[in-house]
GROMACS .gro file of N, CA and C in nm:
model
  423
    1MET      N    1   8.093  14.120  10.852
    1MET     CA    2   8.112  14.024  10.747
    1MET      C    3   8.258  13.978  10.741
    2GLY      N    4   8.352  14.068  10.762
    2GLY     CA    5   8.494  14.034  10.759
    2GLY      C    6   8.531  13.933  10.866
    3ARG      N    7   8.470  13.945  10.982
    3ARG     CA    8   8.500  13.852  11.091
    3ARG      C    9   8.453  13.710  11.057
    4ILE      N   10   8.337  13.698  10.996
    4ILE     CA   11   8.286  13.567  10.957
    4ILE      C   12   8.377  13.505  10.850
    5SER      N   13   8.422  13.584  10.756
    5SER     CA   14   8.514  13.535  10.653
    5SER      C   15   8.643  13.487  10.716
    6GLY      N   16   8.696  13.562  10.812
    6GLY     CA   17   8.819  13.524  10.880
    6GLY      C   18   8.803  13.394  10.956
    7ILE      N   19   8.691  13.375  11.024
    7ILE     CA   20   8.666  13.251  11.097
    7ILE      C   21   8.655  13.134  11.000
    8TRP      N   22   8.588  13.157  10.887
    8TRP     CA   23   8.573  13.052  10.787
    8TRP      C   24   8.709  13.012  10.731
    9ILE      N   25   8.793  13.110  10.702
    9ILE     CA   26   8.927  13.081  10.648
    9ILE      C   27   9.010  13.003  10.749
   10VAL      N   28   9.005  13.042  10.875
   10VAL     CA   29   9.079  12.970  10.978
   10VAL      C   30   9.027  12.827  10.990
   11GLY      N   31   8.896  12.808  10.986
   11GLY     CA   32   8.836  12.675  10.996
   11GLY      C   33   8.880  12.585  10.880
   12VAL      N   34   8.876  12.638  10.758
   12VAL     CA   35   8.918  12.560  10.642
   12VAL      C   36   9.067  12.528  10.652
   13SER      N   37   9.148  12.622  10.697
   13SER     CA   38   9.291  12.598  10.712
   13SER      C   39   9.318  12.486  10.812
   14LEU      N   40   9.247  12.487  10.924
   14LEU     CA   41   9.264  12.381  11.024
   14LEU      C   42   9.222  12.246  10.968
   15LEU      N   43   9.114  12.243  10.893
   15LEU     CA   44   9.068  12.119  10.832
   15LEU      C   45   9.170  12.065  10.734
   16LEU      N   46   9.226  12.151  10.650
   16LEU     CA   47   9.327  12.108  10.553
   16LEU      C   48   9.454  12.061  10.623
   17THR      N   49   9.492  12.126  10.730
   17THR     CA   50   9.610  12.084  10.806
   17THR      C   51   9.588  11.947  10.868
   18ALA      N   52   9.470  11.924  10.922
   18ALA     CA   53   9.439  11.794  10.982
   18ALA      C   54   9.441  11.684  10.877
   19CYS      N   55   9.387  11.713  10.759
   19CYS     CA   56   9.386  11.612  10.652
   19CYS      C   57   9.526  11.583  10.603
   20SER      N   58   9.611  11.683  10.592
   20SER     CA   59   9.745  11.661  10.542
   20SER      C   60   9.833  11.591  10.645
   21ALA      N   61   9.793  11.591  10.771
   21ALA     CA   62   9.871  11.526  10.876
   21ALA      C   63   9.838  11.377  10.886
   22ALA      N   64   9.739  11.331  10.810
   22ALA     CA   65   9.701  11.190  10.814
   22ALA      C   66   9.818  11.105  10.762
   23PRO      N   67   9.839  10.988  10.822
   23PRO     CA   68   9.949  10.902  10.778
   23PRO      C   69   9.931  10.859  10.632
   24ALA      N   70  10.041  10.840  10.566
   24ALA     CA   71  10.040  10.795  10.427
   24ALA      C   72  10.094  10.652  10.421
   25SER      N   73  10.062  10.584  10.315
   25SER     CA   74  10.111  10.449  10.295
   25SER      C   75  10.260  10.452  10.259
   26ILE      N   76  10.334  10.356  10.310
   26ILE     CA   77  10.477  10.343  10.276
   26ILE      C   78  10.496  10.250  10.156
   27ALA      N   79  10.387  10.192  10.106
   27ALA     CA   80  10.396  10.097   9.996
   27ALA      C   81  10.431  10.166   9.865
   28GLU      N   82  10.507  10.095   9.782
   28GLU     CA   83  10.538  10.145   9.648
   28GLU      C   84  10.417  10.132   9.557
   29SER      N   85  10.336  10.028   9.580
   29SER     CA   86  10.214  10.008   9.502
   29SER      C   87  10.118   9.922   9.583
   30GLU      N   88   9.994   9.916   9.536
   30GLU     CA   89   9.893   9.835   9.602
   30GLU      C   90   9.790   9.789   9.499
   31HIS      N   91   9.722   9.680   9.531
   31HIS     CA   92   9.614   9.632   9.444
   31HIS      C   93   9.516   9.549   9.527
   32THR      N   94   9.395   9.536   9.478
   32THR     CA   95   9.298   9.451   9.546
   32THR      C   96   9.331   9.307   9.516
   33GLY      N   97   9.301   9.219   9.608
   33GLY     CA   98   9.326   9.077   9.591
   33GLY      C   99   9.448   9.031   9.667
   34GLY      N  100   9.488   8.907   9.639
   34GLY     CA  101   9.596   8.844   9.712
   34GLY      C  102   9.733   8.868   9.653
   35LEU      N  103   9.828   8.785   9.696
   35LEU     CA  104   9.967   8.799   9.655
   35LEU      C  105   9.985   8.775   9.505
   36PRO      N  106  10.083   8.840   9.445
   36PRO     CA  107  10.117   8.809   9.306
   36PRO      C  108  10.162   8.663   9.297
   37ALA      N  109  10.139   8.600   9.183
   37ALA     CA  110  10.173   8.458   9.164
   37ALA      C  111  10.321   8.431   9.187
   38GLU      N  112  10.408   8.528   9.158
   38GLU     CA  113  10.552   8.506   9.172
   38GLU      C  114  10.604   8.525   9.314
   39ALA      N  115  10.519   8.560   9.410
   39ALA     CA  116  10.563   8.581   9.548
   39ALA      C  117  10.614   8.451   9.608
   40ILE      N  118  10.726   8.458   9.677
   40ILE     CA  119  10.785   8.342   9.744
   40ILE      C  120  10.735   8.343   9.887
   41THR      N  121  10.658   8.239   9.923
   41THR     CA  122  10.595   8.231  10.055
   41THR      C  123  10.645   8.108  10.128
   42VAL      N  124  10.601   8.092  10.252
   42VAL     CA  125  10.635   7.972  10.329
   42VAL      C  126  10.572   7.852  10.262
   43THR      N  127  10.628   7.735  10.287
   43THR     CA  128  10.575   7.611  10.231
   43THR      C  129  10.496   7.537  10.337
   44GLN      N  130  10.433   7.430  10.295
   44GLN     CA  131  10.357   7.349  10.390
   44GLN      C  132  10.453   7.271  10.479
   45ASP      N  133  10.411   7.248  10.605
   45ASP     CA  134  10.494   7.166  10.693
   45ASP      C  135  10.468   7.018  10.663
   46SER      N  136  10.533   6.927  10.735
   46SER     CA  137  10.526   6.784  10.705
   46SER      C  138  10.385   6.728  10.722
   47SER      N  139  10.298   6.793  10.799
   47SER     CA  140  10.161   6.745  10.817
   47SER      C  141  10.072   6.788  10.701
   48GLY      N  142  10.124   6.872  10.611
   48GLY     CA  143  10.044   6.921  10.499
   48GLY      C  144   9.970   7.049  10.532
   49ARG      N  145   9.979   7.091  10.657
   49ARG     CA  146   9.911   7.214  10.698
   49ARG      C  147   9.987   7.334  10.644
   50ASP      N  148   9.915   7.427  10.586
   50ASP     CA  149   9.978   7.548  10.532
   50ASP      C  150  10.020   7.635  10.649
   51LEU      N  151  10.147   7.671  10.654
   51LEU     CA  152  10.198   7.753  10.764
   51LEU      C  153  10.147   7.897  10.758
   52ALA      N  154  10.090   7.936  10.645
   52ALA     CA  155  10.039   8.072  10.631
   52ALA      C  156   9.886   8.072  10.629
   53TYR      N  157   9.827   7.982  10.702
   53TYR     CA  158   9.681   7.970  10.707
   53TYR      C  159   9.619   8.100  10.753
   54PRO      N  160   9.505   8.145  10.697
   54PRO     CA  161   9.421   8.078  10.599
   54PRO      C  162   9.466   8.100  10.455
   55PHE      N  163   9.552   8.193  10.430
   55PHE     CA  164   9.609   8.214  10.297
   55PHE      C  165   9.742   8.284  10.317
   56PRO      N  166   9.832   8.271  10.220
   56PRO     CA  167   9.960   8.343  10.237
   56PRO      C  168   9.935   8.493  10.251
   57THR      N  169   9.991   8.551  10.354
   57THR     CA  170   9.968   8.694  10.377
   57THR      C  171  10.092   8.778  10.350
   58ALA      N  172  10.202   8.713  10.314
   58ALA     CA  173  10.323   8.788  10.281
   58ALA      C  174  10.415   8.700  10.196
   59GLY      N  175  10.495   8.763  10.113
   59GLY     CA  176  10.589   8.689  10.030
   59GLY      C  177  10.695   8.780   9.973
   60TRP      N  178  10.809   8.722   9.942
   60TRP     CA  179  10.919   8.797   9.881
   60TRP      C  180  10.890   8.820   9.733
   61LEU      N  181  10.939   8.930   9.681
   61LEU     CA  182  10.933   8.962   9.539
   61LEU      C  183  11.070   9.010   9.494
   62ASP      N  184  11.097   8.999   9.367
   62ASP     CA  185  11.220   9.053   9.307
   62ASP      C  186  11.346   9.008   9.381
   63GLY      N  187  11.354   8.879   9.412
   63GLY     CA  188  11.472   8.825   9.478
   63GLY      C  189  11.499   8.882   9.616
   64GLY      N  190  11.393   8.930   9.683
   64GLY     CA  191  11.407   8.986   9.818
   64GLY      C  192  11.420   9.137   9.821
   65ALA      N  193  11.426   9.201   9.705
   65ALA     CA  194  11.435   9.348   9.702
   65ALA      C  195  11.307   9.413   9.752
   66ARG      N  196  11.196   9.340   9.739
   66ARG     CA  197  11.066   9.389   9.786
   66ARG      C  198  10.994   9.271   9.851
   67PHE      N  199  10.890   9.305   9.925
   67PHE     CA  200  10.801   9.202   9.976
   67PHE      C  201  10.659   9.253   9.963
   68ALA      N  202  10.566   9.158   9.957
   68ALA     CA  203  10.424   9.191   9.948
   68ALA      C  204  10.357   9.147  10.076
   69VAL      N  205  10.262   9.226  10.122
   69VAL     CA  206  10.184   9.190  10.241
   69VAL      C  207  10.036   9.211  10.208
   70VAL      N  208   9.954   9.112  10.249
   70VAL     CA  209   9.811   9.118  10.225
   70VAL      C  210   9.743   9.155  10.356
   71LEU      N  211   9.662   9.260  10.351
   71LEU     CA  212   9.583   9.300  10.465
   71LEU      C  213   9.436   9.282  10.427
   72ALA      N  214   9.357   9.223  10.514
   72ALA     CA  215   9.215   9.202  10.485
   72ALA      C  216   9.134   9.286  10.583
   73GLY      N  217   9.031   9.347  10.529
   73GLY     CA  218   8.944   9.429  10.612
   73GLY      C  219   8.840   9.497  10.527
   74SER      N  220   8.780   9.597  10.580
   74SER     CA  221   8.674   9.669  10.511
   74SER      C  222   8.724   9.726  10.378
   75SER      N  223   8.649   9.700  10.271
   75SER     CA  224   8.690   9.752  10.140
   75SER      C  225   8.673   9.903  10.131
   76SER      N  226   8.586   9.961  10.212
   76SER     CA  227   8.566  10.106  10.208
   76SER      C  228   8.657  10.180  10.306
   77CYS      N  229   8.719  10.109  10.398
   77CYS     CA  230   8.812  10.169  10.495
   77CYS      C  231   8.934  10.076  10.509
   78PRO      N  232   9.011  10.059  10.402
   78PRO     CA  233   9.118   9.960  10.407
   78PRO      C  234   9.233   9.998  10.500
   79ALA      N  235   9.290   9.895  10.562
   79ALA     CA  236   9.412   9.914  10.640
   79ALA      C  237   9.527   9.925  10.541
   80PHE      N  238   9.631   9.998  10.579
   80PHE     CA  239   9.749  10.012  10.494
   80PHE      C  240   9.872  10.025  10.582
   81PRO      N  241   9.990   9.986  10.529
   81PRO     CA  242  10.113  10.000  10.608
   81PRO      C  243  10.157  10.146  10.609
   82SER      N  244  10.166  10.202  10.729
   82SER     CA  245  10.198  10.345  10.742
   82SER      C  246  10.339  10.370  10.796
   83SER      N  247  10.402  10.266  10.850
   83SER     CA  248  10.539  10.282  10.900
   83SER      C  249  10.609  10.147  10.895
   84ILE      N  250  10.742  10.154  10.892
   84ILE     CA  251  10.822  10.031  10.892
   84ILE      C  252  10.937  10.050  10.991
   85ASP      N  253  10.962   9.947  11.070
   85ASP     CA  254  11.068   9.952  11.169
   85ASP      C  255  11.146   9.820  11.161
   86VAL      N  256  11.275   9.829  11.154
   86VAL     CA  257  11.361   9.711  11.153
   86VAL      C  258  11.407   9.687  11.296
   87ALA      N  259  11.353   9.582  11.358
   87ALA     CA  260  11.391   9.550  11.496
   87ALA      C  261  11.530   9.489  11.501
   88ASP      N  262  11.561   9.403  11.405
   88ASP     CA  263  11.694   9.344  11.388
   88ASP      C  264  11.702   9.295  11.245
   89ALA      N  265  11.810   9.230  11.207
   89ALA     CA  266  11.830   9.189  11.068
   89ALA      C  267  11.728   9.088  11.019
   90TYR      N  268  11.648   9.031  11.110
   90TYR     CA  269  11.553   8.927  11.074
   90TYR      C  270  11.410   8.958  11.119
   91THR      N  271  11.383   9.082  11.157
   91THR     CA  272  11.249   9.118  11.206
   91THR      C  273  11.209   9.255  11.153
   92ILE      N  274  11.093   9.258  11.086
   92ILE     CA  275  11.035   9.382  11.033
   92ILE      C  276  10.901   9.404  11.103
   93LYS      N  277  10.881   9.525  11.154
   93LYS     CA  278  10.753   9.562  11.215
   93LYS      C  279  10.687   9.667  11.126
   94LEU      N  280  10.564   9.639  11.085
   94LEU     CA  281  10.488   9.736  11.008
   94LEU      C  282  10.382   9.800  11.096
   95GLY      N  283  10.374   9.931  11.093
   95GLY     CA  284  10.265  10.002  11.158
   95GLY      C  285  10.150  10.009  11.060
   96LEU      N  286  10.028   9.992  11.109
   96LEU     CA  287   9.910   9.996  11.023
   96LEU      C  288   9.822  10.114  11.057
   97ASP      N  289   9.754  10.163  10.957
   97ASP     CA  290   9.656  10.269  10.974
   97ASP      C  291   9.541  10.239  10.880
   98THR      N  292   9.435  10.315  10.886
   98THR     CA  293   9.322  10.296  10.796
   98THR      C  294   9.286  10.428  10.731
   99ARG      N  295   9.224  10.418  10.615
   99ARG     CA  296   9.172  10.538  10.548
   99ARG      C  297   9.025  10.514  10.518
  100GLY      N  298   8.957  10.623  10.494
  100GLY     CA  299   8.814  10.614  10.468
  100GLY      C  300   8.735  10.647  10.592
  101GLY      N  301   8.609  10.617  10.588
  101GLY     CA  302   8.524  10.640  10.705
  101GLY      C  303   8.443  10.767  10.689
  102PRO      N  304   8.363  10.801  10.780
  102PRO     CA  305   8.348  10.741  10.913
  102PRO      C  306   8.269  10.611  10.912
  103ALA      N  307   8.188  10.585  10.809
  103ALA     CA  308   8.112  10.460  10.804
  103ALA      C  309   8.186  10.363  10.712
  104CYS      N  310   8.215  10.243  10.763
  104CYS     CA  311   8.290  10.143  10.687
  104CYS      C  312   8.203  10.020  10.664
  105THR      N  313   8.217   9.957  10.548
  105THR     CA  314   8.144   9.835  10.520
  105THR      C  315   8.200   9.721  10.604
  106ALA      N  316   8.116   9.622  10.631
  106ALA     CA  317   8.155   9.509  10.716
  106ALA      C  318   8.199   9.389  10.633
  107ASP      N  319   8.262   9.414  10.519
  107ASP     CA  320   8.311   9.304  10.437
  107ASP      C  321   8.458   9.276  10.469
  108MET      N  322   8.511   9.169  10.415
  108MET     CA  323   8.651   9.133  10.436
  108MET      C  324   8.717   9.123  10.299
  109ALA      N  325   8.776   9.230  10.253
  109ALA     CA  326   8.838   9.234  10.122
  109ALA      C  327   8.990   9.239  10.135
  110PRO      N  328   9.062   9.146  10.068
  110PRO     CA  329   9.208   9.151  10.074
  110PRO      C  330   9.264   9.261   9.984
  111ARG      N  331   9.368   9.326  10.032
  111ARG     CA  332   9.438   9.429   9.956
  111ARG      C  333   9.587   9.404   9.977
  112THR      N  334   9.663   9.402   9.869
  112THR     CA  335   9.806   9.370   9.876
  112THR      C  336   9.888   9.495   9.855
  113TYR      N  337   9.991   9.510   9.938
  113TYR     CA  338  10.083   9.624   9.933
  113TYR      C  339  10.223   9.573   9.903
  114ILE      N  340  10.291   9.638   9.810
  114ILE     CA  341  10.428   9.603   9.774
  114ILE      C  342  10.520   9.706   9.841
  115ILE      N  343  10.617   9.656   9.919
  115ILE     CA  344  10.703   9.742  10.001
  115ILE      C  345  10.849   9.708   9.972
  116ARG      N  346  10.932   9.809   9.960
  116ARG     CA  347  11.076   9.788   9.941
  116ARG      C  348  11.134   9.732  10.070
  117THR      N  349  11.216   9.629  10.057
  117THR     CA  350  11.280   9.567  10.173
  117THR      C  351  11.390   9.660  10.225
  118PRO      N  352  11.387   9.691  10.355
  118PRO     CA  353  11.493   9.775  10.412
  118PRO      C  354  11.630   9.712  10.390
  119SER      N  355  11.730   9.794  10.368
  119SER     CA  356  11.865   9.746  10.336
  119SER      C  357  11.930   9.667  10.449
  120ASP      N  358  11.887   9.688  10.573
  120ASP     CA  359  11.949   9.615  10.684
  120ASP      C  360  11.879   9.483  10.717
  121ILE      N  361  11.793   9.434  10.628
  121ILE     CA  362  11.729   9.303  10.645
  121ILE      C  363  11.812   9.197  10.571
  122ASP      N  364  11.836   9.084  10.637
  122ASP     CA  365  11.912   8.973  10.580
  122ASP      C  366  11.814   8.864  10.539
  123SER      N  367  11.786   8.855  10.409
  123SER     CA  368  11.689   8.758  10.360
  123SER      C  369  11.748   8.618  10.341
  124SER      N  370  11.874   8.599  10.378
  124SER     CA  371  11.934   8.465  10.366
  124SER      C  372  11.884   8.371  10.475
  125ARG      N  373  11.822   8.426  10.578
  125ARG     CA  374  11.758   8.347  10.684
  125ARG      C  375  11.612   8.389  10.691
  126GLN      N  376  11.532   8.311  10.763
  126GLN     CA  377  11.390   8.345  10.778
  126GLN      C  378  11.375   8.484  10.839
  127VAL      N  379  11.283   8.562  10.785
  127VAL     CA  380  11.254   8.696  10.836
  127VAL      C  381  11.113   8.695  10.892
  128THR      N  382  11.098   8.750  11.010
  128THR     CA  383  10.966   8.760  11.074
  128THR      C  384  10.907   8.897  11.043
  129LEU      N  385  10.785   8.896  10.995
  129LEU     CA  386  10.712   9.018  10.964
  129LEU      C  387  10.598   9.031  11.063
  130LEU      N  388  10.597   9.141  11.138
  130LEU     CA  389  10.494   9.166  11.238
  130LEU      C  390  10.408   9.283  11.193
  131PHE      N  391  10.276   9.264  11.192
  131PHE     CA  392  10.186   9.374  11.160
  131PHE      C  393  10.052   9.349  11.228
  132GLY      N  394  10.004   9.450  11.297
  132GLY     CA  395   9.881   9.433  11.375
  132GLY      C  396   9.897   9.318  11.473
  133GLU      N  397   9.803   9.228  11.473
  133GLU     CA  398   9.807   9.108  11.560
  133GLU      C  399   9.869   8.989  11.485
  134THR      N  400   9.924   9.012  11.368
  134THR     CA  401   9.971   8.904  11.281
  134THR      C  402  10.123   8.893  11.279
  135THR      N  403  10.172   8.770  11.280
  135THR     CA  404  10.313   8.739  11.263
  135THR      C  405  10.323   8.642  11.147
  136VAL      N  406  10.406   8.677  11.049
  136VAL     CA  407  10.423   8.593  10.930
  136VAL      C  408  10.572   8.572  10.908
  137ALA      N  409  10.607   8.450  10.869
  137ALA     CA  410  10.747   8.420  10.837
  137ALA      C  411  10.766   8.433  10.687
  138LEU      N  412  10.871   8.504  10.649
  138LEU     CA  413  10.916   8.509  10.510
  138LEU      C  414  11.032   8.410  10.501
  139PRO      N  415  11.027   8.317  10.405
  139PRO     CA  416  11.129   8.211  10.401
  139PRO      C  417  11.266   8.264  10.361
  140PRO      N  418  11.372   8.191  10.397
  140PRO     CA  419  11.505   8.230  10.353
  140PRO      C  420  11.515   8.223  10.201
  141LEU      N  421  11.591   8.312  10.145
  141LEU     CA  422  11.610   8.310   9.998
  141LEU      C  423  11.746   8.254   9.964
   0.00000   0.00000   0.00000
């Protein structure tokens, strides 16, 4: 009986270790839906086409102290920003991960994440935000 208890304890310990090693979100906050109304996004070009088609997916908040990014995907297994890398003063790369599963719904639900802007980013010029297969321009402030 003692051997079975020991194996069970080791198994549970390994499971807990694996769960705690899962990536965490780097966002300060998150909510379902799109960008906050006060987010500063790119504007339309001279043809009237929205440069952030099909909807704005990122915008500055709090005078550039933070930015918001919208990720769309399964509502039961949402993608989230798990890492941030500053390539240069005008380029931010976000690593993405997902939570939930193993079975995920096939819907497309937007979820917005608010992230503190790294101190070495210069928001006085356009900043490029890269995440997944997406590239979004944040306008100069």
